Amino acid sequence: MSRRAAAIGGARDAAPIAVAYLAVGATFGVVARAAGWSPWLAVACSGAIYAGASQFLLVGLSAAGASPGAALAAVLLANLRHVVYSSTLRPRLARYPVAVRLVAAFGLTDEVFALTAARPGALPGPARQLSLEASAFAAWLGGSALGAFAGAALPGSWSRPVAYALPALFVALIVGQARGASRVVAAIAGGGAAVAAAAGGGALGRADILVGAVVGAAAGALWAGRSAPRGAGANAAGRPEAGA
Amino acid sequence: LPWQIWVIAAAGAGTYLMRALPLVGRWTAWQTWPTWLGAVVDHVTPAVLGALLLPGLLLPDGRLPAHLLADPALWALVPTLAAALWSRNLLATVAVGVSAYAAVQALTR
């Protein structure tokens, strides 16, 4: 595939994410301004952290008068799930050179991870993957700038429907992923555990997705082990059998 | 400079390291993972998808709303799920979901 075709293909892969990132990014820009941040601070936050939920958390804590240390700890705790994401993707990304992996790592948001991990078969070449990630990042940064600099001019009724692109994307990815009962079990258990953690609040509540990832993945693995005790070795990650 | 800029810089560096180190470090030499860990890792993706979807639907502001059934997000889920099952296409599902949400929002206002 030519570079040009790879770039276009990656941008097309990213389209469902980019639509939502424009809306959610714009919402972030508006919320950050409302909390007293300068537009540039809001854009810097989107450019440096690039993890939506934790950015909203940081704005909220800063508006509530939290100390810098507490704010930093909360953001890092909320983002700890990325260690699980990258560890999960490691076997699939192993085909890229280390330099490509180091660049691709920056763009592994929840949605880019989900799209990449749910893609059937081997990953595309580095150019297409990096184009996907660059398109999503451009939408997030552009949306944040739009909200931060021009938020007052945006109509209030459009952002919620467009932001619904994210749950719709998750529904589509779950349906595409749901091969076998153990994966459905993992999705339901993960969702339930995340809801329980979020409703409970506190440190677990800030790490709700991490809690859901761990509990759901364990439940799915237990289910798979019960129904196929010999472990048929079928794994979507394309992982060669673990040699003992 | 406001203190937030330092927190943003540190949080950005920390988040990047959490994303990057497992992709290059030796400690994740995945060929030597025990079988059970491989089975867990194989189920991380659906578990994360469930964890990303459900709290946003059921706890829109971090808590159970007083009128959950008045939230367009739940009603829009029905046509979105139908579109996902029928089309098996990400962009088509997203288009149906966003349109359905906008329609329900307009109808219930």
Tab-separated table of C-alpha atoms in Angstrom:
chain	number	residue	atom	x	y	z
A	1	MET	CA	0.000	0.000	0.000
A	2	SER	CA	1.326	3.433	-0.832
A	3	ARG	CA	1.944	5.982	1.898
A	4	ARG	CA	-0.878	8.096	0.584
A	5	ALA	CA	-3.342	5.211	0.626
A	6	ALA	CA	-2.189	4.295	4.140
A	7	ALA	CA	-2.720	7.857	5.343
A	8	ILE	CA	-6.220	7.986	3.861
A	9	GLY	CA	-7.059	4.536	5.200
A	10	GLY	CA	-5.929	5.508	8.693
A	11	ALA	CA	-7.970	8.705	8.622
A	12	ARG	CA	-11.007	6.684	7.530
A	13	ASP	CA	-10.418	4.165	10.350
A	14	ALA	CA	-10.336	7.074	12.785
A	15	ALA	CA	-13.531	8.755	11.511
A	16	PRO	CA	-15.930	7.390	14.171
A	17	ILE	CA	-13.475	8.439	16.900
A	18	ALA	CA	-12.674	11.815	15.341
A	19	VAL	CA	-16.343	12.825	15.171
A	20	ALA	CA	-16.763	12.169	18.873
A	21	TYR	CA	-13.417	13.755	19.831
A	22	LEU	CA	-14.399	17.024	18.171
A	23	ALA	CA	-17.523	17.190	20.330
A	24	VAL	CA	-16.023	15.944	23.591
A	25	GLY	CA	-12.862	18.034	23.054
A	26	ALA	CA	-14.991	21.141	22.513
A	27	THR	CA	-16.885	20.328	25.709
A	28	PHE	CA	-13.568	20.054	27.540
A	29	GLY	CA	-12.499	23.451	26.230
A	30	VAL	CA	-15.746	25.032	27.404
A	31	VAL	CA	-15.578	23.372	30.844
A	32	ALA	CA	-11.939	24.396	31.337
A	33	ARG	CA	-12.748	28.025	30.526
A	34	ALA	CA	-15.708	27.899	32.906
A	35	ALA	CA	-13.302	26.714	35.628
A	36	GLY	CA	-11.189	29.799	35.054
A	37	TRP	CA	-8.470	28.317	32.844
A	38	SER	CA	-6.978	30.316	29.986
A	39	PRO	CA	-7.680	28.915	26.491
A	40	TRP	CA	-3.995	28.054	26.070
A	41	LEU	CA	-3.921	26.105	29.320
A	42	ALA	CA	-6.904	24.059	28.103
A	43	VAL	CA	-5.210	23.326	24.763
A	44	ALA	CA	-1.909	22.492	26.508
A	45	CYS	CA	-3.761	20.042	28.730
A	46	SER	CA	-5.286	18.259	25.714
A	47	GLY	CA	-1.920	18.231	23.948
A	48	ALA	CA	0.134	16.946	26.884
A	49	ILE	CA	-2.172	14.531	28.731
A	50	TYR	CA	-4.543	13.478	25.907
A	51	ALA	CA	-6.832	11.372	28.114
A	52	GLY	CA	-10.304	12.862	28.293
A	53	ALA	CA	-11.713	11.560	31.569
A	54	SER	CA	-8.604	12.494	33.554
A	55	GLN	CA	-8.538	15.975	32.001
A	56	PHE	CA	-12.100	16.636	33.184
A	57	LEU	CA	-11.019	15.305	36.574
A	58	LEU	CA	-8.083	17.724	36.702
A	59	VAL	CA	-10.272	20.706	35.801
A	60	GLY	CA	-12.791	19.707	38.444
A	61	LEU	CA	-10.138	19.285	41.141
A	62	SER	CA	-8.456	22.552	40.238
A	63	ALA	CA	-11.814	24.386	40.371
A	64	ALA	CA	-12.533	22.761	43.751
A	65	GLY	CA	-9.259	24.069	45.164
A	66	ALA	CA	-7.407	20.749	45.408
A	67	SER	CA	-3.657	20.845	46.050
A	68	PRO	CA	-1.348	20.294	43.040
A	69	GLY	CA	-0.062	17.029	44.561
A	70	ALA	CA	-3.556	15.622	45.076
A	71	ALA	CA	-4.583	16.659	41.559
A	72	LEU	CA	-1.525	14.979	40.028
A	73	ALA	CA	-2.089	11.778	42.033
A	74	ALA	CA	-5.746	11.628	40.979
A	75	VAL	CA	-4.905	12.058	37.277
A	76	LEU	CA	-2.192	9.393	37.379
A	77	LEU	CA	-4.487	6.991	39.242
A	78	ALA	CA	-7.246	7.538	36.676
A	79	ASN	CA	-4.749	6.818	33.880
A	80	LEU	CA	-3.182	3.716	35.408
A	81	ARG	CA	-5.381	1.586	33.114
A	82	HIS	CA	-3.088	2.529	30.227
A	83	VAL	CA	-0.490	0.129	31.626
A	84	VAL	CA	-3.059	-2.650	31.094
A	85	TYR	CA	-3.903	-1.361	27.599
A	86	SER	CA	-0.302	-1.259	26.424
A	87	SER	CA	0.527	-4.621	27.981
A	88	THR	CA	-2.463	-6.069	26.116
A	89	LEU	CA	-1.419	-4.518	22.802
A	90	ARG	CA	2.245	-5.401	23.167
A	91	PRO	CA	2.034	-8.698	21.226
A	92	ARG	CA	0.178	-7.049	18.341
A	93	LEU	CA	2.423	-3.981	18.211
A	94	ALA	CA	5.570	-6.126	18.353
A	95	ARG	CA	5.656	-6.110	14.558
A	96	TYR	CA	6.440	-2.380	14.557
A	97	PRO	CA	9.990	-1.062	15.113
A	98	VAL	CA	10.638	0.335	18.612
A	99	ALA	CA	10.681	3.925	17.320
A	100	VAL	CA	7.197	3.490	15.813
A	101	ARG	CA	5.945	1.952	19.058
A	102	LEU	CA	7.278	4.917	21.044
A	103	VAL	CA	5.363	7.318	18.795
A	104	ALA	CA	2.237	5.160	18.668
A	105	ALA	CA	2.231	4.895	22.480
A	106	PHE	CA	1.315	8.581	22.814
A	107	GLY	CA	-1.932	8.114	20.893
A	108	LEU	CA	-3.269	5.071	22.733
A	109	THR	CA	-6.408	6.583	24.249
A	110	ASP	CA	-9.340	4.448	25.425
A	111	GLU	CA	-10.968	4.611	22.012
A	112	VAL	CA	-7.818	4.126	19.923
A	113	PHE	CA	-6.872	1.185	22.145
A	114	ALA	CA	-10.352	-0.343	21.792
A	115	LEU	CA	-10.369	0.079	18.014
A	116	THR	CA	-6.821	-1.285	17.667
A	117	ALA	CA	-7.339	-4.225	20.029
A	118	ALA	CA	-10.697	-5.147	18.456
A	119	ARG	CA	-9.375	-5.105	14.875
A	120	PRO	CA	-9.561	-8.628	13.487
A	121	GLY	CA	-6.354	-10.169	12.130
A	122	ALA	CA	-2.915	-8.590	12.081
A	123	LEU	CA	-2.508	-4.839	12.515
A	124	PRO	CA	-1.941	-2.724	9.391
A	125	GLY	CA	1.475	-1.269	8.589
A	126	PRO	CA	2.883	1.509	10.781
A	127	ALA	CA	1.867	4.309	8.397
A	128	ARG	CA	-1.835	3.444	8.587
A	129	GLN	CA	-1.805	2.995	12.373
A	130	LEU	CA	0.046	6.297	12.893
A	131	SER	CA	-2.372	8.060	10.522
A	132	LEU	CA	-5.314	6.712	12.547
A	133	GLU	CA	-3.756	7.999	15.758
A	134	ALA	CA	-2.756	11.363	14.284
A	135	SER	CA	-6.297	11.916	12.967
A	136	ALA	CA	-7.834	11.171	16.368
A	137	PHE	CA	-5.319	13.450	18.130
A	138	ALA	CA	-5.926	16.268	15.635
A	139	ALA	CA	-9.673	16.019	16.298
A	140	TRP	CA	-9.134	16.076	20.088
A	141	LEU	CA	-6.765	19.049	19.905
A	142	GLY	CA	-8.918	20.871	17.354
A	143	GLY	CA	-12.084	20.269	19.357
A	144	SER	CA	-10.408	21.482	22.554
A	145	ALA	CA	-9.196	24.662	20.818
A	146	LEU	CA	-12.655	25.228	19.346
A	147	GLY	CA	-14.295	24.943	22.744
A	148	ALA	CA	-11.621	26.965	24.547
A	149	PHE	CA	-11.429	29.866	22.102
A	150	ALA	CA	-14.935	29.914	20.593
A	151	GLY	CA	-16.996	28.013	23.134
A	152	ALA	CA	-19.342	30.899	23.805
A	153	ALA	CA	-20.396	30.895	20.142
A	154	LEU	CA	-21.213	27.175	19.983
A	155	PRO	CA	-24.877	26.168	20.186
A	156	GLY	CA	-25.499	24.229	23.406
A	157	SER	CA	-27.780	21.555	21.942
A	158	TRP	CA	-25.354	19.957	19.473
A	159	SER	CA	-22.586	18.673	21.702
A	160	ARG	CA	-24.517	15.973	23.608
A	161	PRO	CA	-25.840	14.160	20.505
A	162	VAL	CA	-22.429	14.307	18.801
A	163	ALA	CA	-20.705	13.125	21.982
A	164	TYR	CA	-23.010	10.087	21.842
A	165	ALA	CA	-20.677	8.903	19.069
A	166	LEU	CA	-18.477	7.456	21.843
A	167	PRO	CA	-21.015	5.091	23.478
A	168	ALA	CA	-22.254	4.187	19.979
A	169	LEU	CA	-18.685	3.314	18.997
A	170	PHE	CA	-18.307	1.144	22.112
A	171	VAL	CA	-21.571	-0.671	21.292
A	172	ALA	CA	-20.349	-1.358	17.746
A	173	LEU	CA	-16.963	-2.601	19.018
A	174	ILE	CA	-18.602	-4.857	21.640
A	175	VAL	CA	-20.880	-6.390	18.998
A	176	GLY	CA	-17.888	-6.938	16.707
A	177	GLN	CA	-15.871	-8.460	19.573
A	178	ALA	CA	-18.566	-10.737	20.991
A	179	ARG	CA	-17.275	-14.011	19.590
A	180	GLY	CA	-17.914	-16.612	22.260
A	181	ALA	CA	-19.688	-16.481	25.582
A	182	SER	CA	-16.547	-15.705	27.595
A	183	ARG	CA	-16.114	-12.353	25.820
A	184	VAL	CA	-19.718	-11.405	26.521
A	185	VAL	CA	-19.143	-12.379	30.163
A	186	ALA	CA	-16.015	-10.187	30.232
A	187	ALA	CA	-17.908	-7.185	28.807
A	188	ILE	CA	-20.840	-7.517	31.234
A	189	ALA	CA	-18.652	-8.196	34.287
A	190	GLY	CA	-16.307	-5.351	33.328
A	191	GLY	CA	-19.207	-2.940	32.876
A	192	GLY	CA	-20.843	-4.000	36.136
A	193	ALA	CA	-17.626	-3.720	38.126
A	194	ALA	CA	-16.888	-0.271	36.653
A	195	VAL	CA	-20.393	0.944	37.538
A	196	ALA	CA	-20.022	-0.371	41.092
A	197	ALA	CA	-16.600	1.285	41.475
A	198	ALA	CA	-17.812	4.588	40.009
A	199	ALA	CA	-20.920	4.625	42.215
A	200	GLY	CA	-18.776	3.884	45.269
A	201	GLY	CA	-16.546	6.888	44.607
A	202	GLY	CA	-13.158	7.436	46.241
A	203	ALA	CA	-9.912	6.100	44.799
A	204	LEU	CA	-11.615	3.040	43.265
A	205	GLY	CA	-14.172	5.337	41.660
A	206	ARG	CA	-11.444	7.341	39.964
A	207	ALA	CA	-9.965	4.070	38.648
A	208	ASP	CA	-13.367	2.655	37.605
A	209	ILE	CA	-12.268	1.590	34.119
A	210	LEU	CA	-9.152	-0.103	35.516
A	211	VAL	CA	-11.330	-1.963	38.045
A	212	GLY	CA	-13.689	-3.018	35.243
A	213	ALA	CA	-10.768	-4.126	33.037
A	214	VAL	CA	-9.242	-6.330	35.722
A	215	VAL	CA	-12.498	-7.825	37.078
A	216	GLY	CA	-14.028	-8.317	33.617
A	217	ALA	CA	-10.899	-9.880	32.101
A	218	ALA	CA	-10.561	-12.256	35.072
A	219	ALA	CA	-14.248	-13.231	34.835
A	220	GLY	CA	-13.939	-13.863	31.087
A	221	ALA	CA	-10.779	-15.940	31.553
A	222	LEU	CA	-12.421	-17.997	34.327
A	223	TRP	CA	-15.454	-18.600	32.131
A	224	ALA	CA	-13.267	-19.640	29.194
A	225	GLY	CA	-11.270	-21.956	31.464
A	226	ARG	CA	-14.434	-23.586	32.830
A	227	SER	CA	-15.968	-24.261	29.424
A	228	ALA	CA	-12.691	-25.321	27.762
A	229	PRO	CA	-10.449	-26.681	30.518
A	230	ARG	CA	-7.695	-27.731	28.116
A	231	GLY	CA	-7.440	-24.146	26.825
A	232	ALA	CA	-7.803	-24.524	23.070
A	233	GLY	CA	-5.102	-21.887	22.642
A	234	ALA	CA	-7.305	-19.724	20.471
A	235	ASN	CA	-6.415	-16.164	21.281
A	236	ALA	CA	-7.427	-13.145	19.307
A	237	ALA	CA	-4.244	-11.353	20.251
A	238	GLY	CA	-2.375	-13.524	17.785
A	239	ARG	CA	-0.069	-14.547	20.610
A	240	PRO	CA	2.019	-17.607	19.906
A	241	GLU	CA	1.537	-20.320	22.504
A	242	ALA	CA	3.357	-19.415	25.675
A	243	GLY	CA	6.362	-21.691	25.937
A	244	ALA	CA	6.895	-22.813	29.531
B	1	LEU	CA	2.674	30.611	35.364
B	2	PRO	CA	-0.336	28.939	37.007
B	3	TRP	CA	0.412	25.780	39.012
B	4	GLN	CA	-1.830	23.783	36.697
B	5	ILE	CA	0.799	23.925	33.943
B	6	TRP	CA	3.259	21.943	36.097
B	7	VAL	CA	0.647	19.360	36.979
B	8	ILE	CA	-0.274	19.075	33.286
B	9	ALA	CA	3.383	18.552	32.338
B	10	ALA	CA	3.943	15.921	35.038
B	11	ALA	CA	0.636	14.155	34.336
B	12	GLY	CA	1.392	14.174	30.608
B	13	ALA	CA	4.834	12.643	31.171
B	14	GLY	CA	3.439	10.057	33.585
B	15	THR	CA	0.584	9.089	31.271
B	16	TYR	CA	2.965	8.769	28.333
B	17	LEU	CA	5.300	6.509	30.322
B	18	MET	CA	2.357	4.300	31.336
B	19	ARG	CA	1.437	3.993	27.657
B	20	ALA	CA	4.974	3.508	26.327
B	21	LEU	CA	6.951	1.415	28.824
B	22	PRO	CA	4.900	-1.797	28.448
B	23	LEU	CA	5.467	-1.576	24.682
B	24	VAL	CA	9.271	-1.601	24.935
B	25	GLY	CA	10.360	-2.765	28.377
B	26	ARG	CA	11.835	-6.213	28.927
B	27	TRP	CA	9.573	-6.843	31.929
B	28	THR	CA	6.678	-7.498	29.604
B	29	ALA	CA	8.446	-10.236	27.654
B	30	TRP	CA	5.100	-11.672	26.673
B	31	GLN	CA	6.426	-14.894	25.184
B	32	THR	CA	7.074	-16.123	28.715
B	33	TRP	CA	3.689	-15.230	30.212
B	34	PRO	CA	1.968	-18.138	31.953
B	35	THR	CA	-1.076	-19.512	30.118
B	36	TRP	CA	-3.590	-18.161	32.642
B	37	LEU	CA	-2.232	-14.638	32.217
B	38	GLY	CA	-2.589	-15.010	28.452
B	39	ALA	CA	-6.249	-15.982	28.934
B	40	VAL	CA	-6.826	-12.908	31.114
B	41	VAL	CA	-5.138	-10.618	28.602
B	42	ASP	CA	-7.280	-12.066	25.822
B	43	HIS	CA	-10.370	-10.819	27.667
B	44	VAL	CA	-9.115	-7.320	28.486
B	45	THR	CA	-10.576	-5.766	25.331
B	46	PRO	CA	-14.239	-6.782	25.882
B	47	ALA	CA	-13.890	-6.011	29.614
B	48	VAL	CA	-12.578	-2.509	28.873
B	49	LEU	CA	-15.340	-1.910	26.325
B	50	GLY	CA	-17.990	-2.817	28.905
B	51	ALA	CA	-16.266	-0.604	31.484
B	52	LEU	CA	-16.129	2.306	29.042
B	53	LEU	CA	-19.791	1.957	28.033
B	54	LEU	CA	-21.851	1.227	31.149
B	55	PRO	CA	-20.767	3.914	33.677
B	56	GLY	CA	-21.318	6.642	31.063
B	57	LEU	CA	-24.839	5.348	30.389
B	58	LEU	CA	-25.986	4.602	33.936
B	59	LEU	CA	-24.057	7.266	35.881
B	60	PRO	CA	-23.893	10.241	33.492
B	61	ASP	CA	-22.633	12.645	36.171
B	62	GLY	CA	-20.874	10.115	38.354
B	63	ARG	CA	-24.086	9.121	40.152
B	64	LEU	CA	-27.428	7.496	39.374
B	65	PRO	CA	-29.682	10.302	38.047
B	66	ALA	CA	-33.108	10.907	39.581
B	67	HIS	CA	-34.811	10.264	36.239
B	68	LEU	CA	-32.684	7.697	34.448
B	69	LEU	CA	-35.437	6.880	31.962
B	70	ALA	CA	-35.608	10.538	30.930
B	71	ASP	CA	-32.029	10.284	29.645
B	72	PRO	CA	-31.914	10.032	25.813
B	73	ALA	CA	-28.737	7.927	26.156
B	74	LEU	CA	-30.688	4.818	27.217
B	75	TRP	CA	-33.400	5.112	24.553
B	76	ALA	CA	-30.887	5.804	21.802
B	77	LEU	CA	-29.163	2.561	22.777
B	78	VAL	CA	-31.945	0.491	21.165
B	79	PRO	CA	-31.529	1.701	17.552
B	80	THR	CA	-27.744	1.875	18.079
B	81	LEU	CA	-27.572	-1.788	19.101
B	82	ALA	CA	-29.854	-2.756	16.205
B	83	ALA	CA	-27.608	-0.847	13.773
B	84	ALA	CA	-24.481	-2.496	15.210
B	85	LEU	CA	-25.934	-6.001	14.861
B	86	TRP	CA	-27.344	-5.332	11.429
B	87	SER	CA	-24.627	-3.305	9.709
B	88	ARG	CA	-21.494	-4.557	11.513
B	89	ASN	CA	-20.085	-1.180	10.500
B	90	LEU	CA	-18.539	1.277	12.984
B	91	LEU	CA	-19.293	4.502	11.158
B	92	ALA	CA	-22.885	3.496	10.285
B	93	THR	CA	-23.526	2.550	13.920
B	94	VAL	CA	-22.118	5.871	15.126
B	95	ALA	CA	-24.278	7.772	12.608
B	96	VAL	CA	-27.430	5.938	13.753
B	97	GLY	CA	-26.533	6.491	17.418
B	98	VAL	CA	-25.939	10.228	17.089
B	99	SER	CA	-29.112	10.699	14.997
B	100	ALA	CA	-31.172	8.646	17.448
B	101	TYR	CA	-29.880	10.654	20.411
B	102	ALA	CA	-30.662	13.936	18.662
B	103	ALA	CA	-34.158	12.680	17.759
B	104	VAL	CA	-34.960	11.505	21.296
B	105	GLN	CA	-33.593	14.757	22.734
B	106	ALA	CA	-35.773	16.773	20.375
B	107	LEU	CA	-38.872	14.655	21.122
B	108	THR	CA	-38.543	14.768	24.912
B	109	ARG	CA	-37.774	18.436	25.274
